[in-house]
Amino acid sequence: LVFAYFMVQVVHDTIHRKSRTTTARLEPRFSRHFFTMSKPSTGAGASLQEQQKALMEKFRDMQSGLQELMLKQQQLEAQMNENNMVKMEFEKLAEDDEVHKQVGPVLVKVPVSDAKAAVENRLRFIEEQVKSVERQIEAKTAEQDAQREKIIEFQKANAAAIAGAAAGGEQKEQE
């Protein structure tokens, strides 16, 4: 019952997280479109701003990918904890005890040794998946750090140009 509630909560959180990220992705595009319609941008400053927005959008996409990987890692760890609890319960059983496995709507009697072996195999498989996701998280984090450095370098290199374009736009509005 607790595991079922946890899975429902994870699915619920996943659905709501995706809807928030979708909304967040749509809003900047809408507002960018709105501002270009009301105030046409000209000059190199606008292209620098577009480049910066593109770099930031790529960074946000990397963040959402990293969050999805972390969610997958949490789900795998929950599965591993559940299987470890089953393994501990199996260790308490004697070889002549009965173990039943649910296959569809039917309970089928399974030897204790076979059930233990199945749980051990499942644990090994889940551990391999966890290691794979951890490697993916490390790679995605390194990629995200590289993108962050690109953004910082871009901002440093073009800070004066962006500020000049913004000041030039304000002077044109006043005239």
PDB file of N, CA, C and O in Angstrom, residues 137-147:
ATOM      1  N   ILE A 137      23.994  10.845 -15.523  1.00  0.00           N
ATOM      2  CA  ILE A 137      23.894  12.081 -14.727  1.00  0.00           C
ATOM      3  C   ILE A 137      25.240  12.796 -14.699  1.00  0.00           C
ATOM      4  O   ILE A 137      25.304  14.022 -14.849  1.00  0.00           O
ATOM      5  N   GLU A 138      26.322  12.055 -14.510  1.00  0.00           N
ATOM      6  CA  GLU A 138      27.649  12.665 -14.508  1.00  0.00           C
ATOM      7  C   GLU A 138      27.946  13.321 -15.850  1.00  0.00           C
ATOM      8  O   GLU A 138      28.457  14.448 -15.903  1.00  0.00           O
ATOM      9  N   ALA A 139      27.625  12.628 -16.951  1.00  0.00           N
ATOM     10  CA  ALA A 139      27.872  13.185 -18.285  1.00  0.00           C
ATOM     11  C   ALA A 139      27.018  14.425 -18.519  1.00  0.00           C
ATOM     12  O   ALA A 139      27.496  15.436 -19.044  1.00  0.00           O
ATOM     13  N   LYS A 140      25.750  14.355 -18.121  1.00  0.00           N
ATOM     14  CA  LYS A 140      24.847  15.491 -18.315  1.00  0.00           C
ATOM     15  C   LYS A 140      25.283  16.673 -17.453  1.00  0.00           C
ATOM     16  O   LYS A 140      25.195  17.817 -17.888  1.00  0.00           O
ATOM     17  N   THR A 141      25.763  16.409 -16.257  1.00  0.00           N
ATOM     18  CA  THR A 141      26.249  17.477 -15.376  1.00  0.00           C
ATOM     19  C   THR A 141      27.481  18.143 -15.987  1.00  0.00           C
ATOM     20  O   THR A 141      27.591  19.379 -15.975  1.00  0.00           O
ATOM     21  N   ALA A 142      28.398  17.339 -16.528  1.00  0.00           N
ATOM     22  CA  ALA A 142      29.588  17.908 -17.171  1.00  0.00           C
ATOM     23  C   ALA A 142      29.182  18.743 -18.391  1.00  0.00           C
ATOM     24  O   ALA A 142      29.716  19.841 -18.609  1.00  0.00           O
ATOM     25  N   GLU A 143      28.225  18.241 -19.158  1.00  0.00           N
ATOM     26  CA  GLU A 143      27.740  18.980 -20.325  1.00  0.00           C
ATOM     27  C   GLU A 143      27.081  20.297 -19.897  1.00  0.00           C
ATOM     28  O   GLU A 143      27.277  21.339 -20.522  1.00  0.00           O
ATOM     29  N   GLN A 144      26.325  20.228 -18.812  1.00  0.00           N
ATOM     30  CA  GLN A 144      25.661  21.428 -18.295  1.00  0.00           C
ATOM     31  C   GLN A 144      26.692  22.434 -17.776  1.00  0.00           C
ATOM     32  O   GLN A 144      26.543  23.642 -17.997  1.00  0.00           O
ATOM     33  N   ASP A 145      27.732  21.962 -17.117  1.00  0.00           N
ATOM     34  CA  ASP A 145      28.791  22.857 -16.642  1.00  0.00           C
ATOM     35  C   ASP A 145      29.498  23.532 -17.816  1.00  0.00           C
ATOM     36  O   ASP A 145      29.817  24.726 -17.753  1.00  0.00           O
ATOM     37  N   ALA A 146      29.739  22.778 -18.885  1.00  0.00           N
ATOM     38  CA  ALA A 146      30.368  23.356 -20.075  1.00  0.00           C
ATOM     39  C   ALA A 146      29.466  24.428 -20.691  1.00  0.00           C
ATOM     40  O   ALA A 146      29.945  25.492 -21.108  1.00  0.00           O
ATOM     41  N   GLN A 147      28.169  24.158 -20.722  1.00  0.00           N
ATOM     42  CA  GLN A 147      27.227  25.144 -21.262  1.00  0.00           C
ATOM     43  C   GLN A 147      27.184  26.393 -20.377  1.00  0.00           C
ATOM     44  O   GLN A 147      27.112  27.508 -20.875  1.00  0.00           O
TER      45      GLN A 147
END
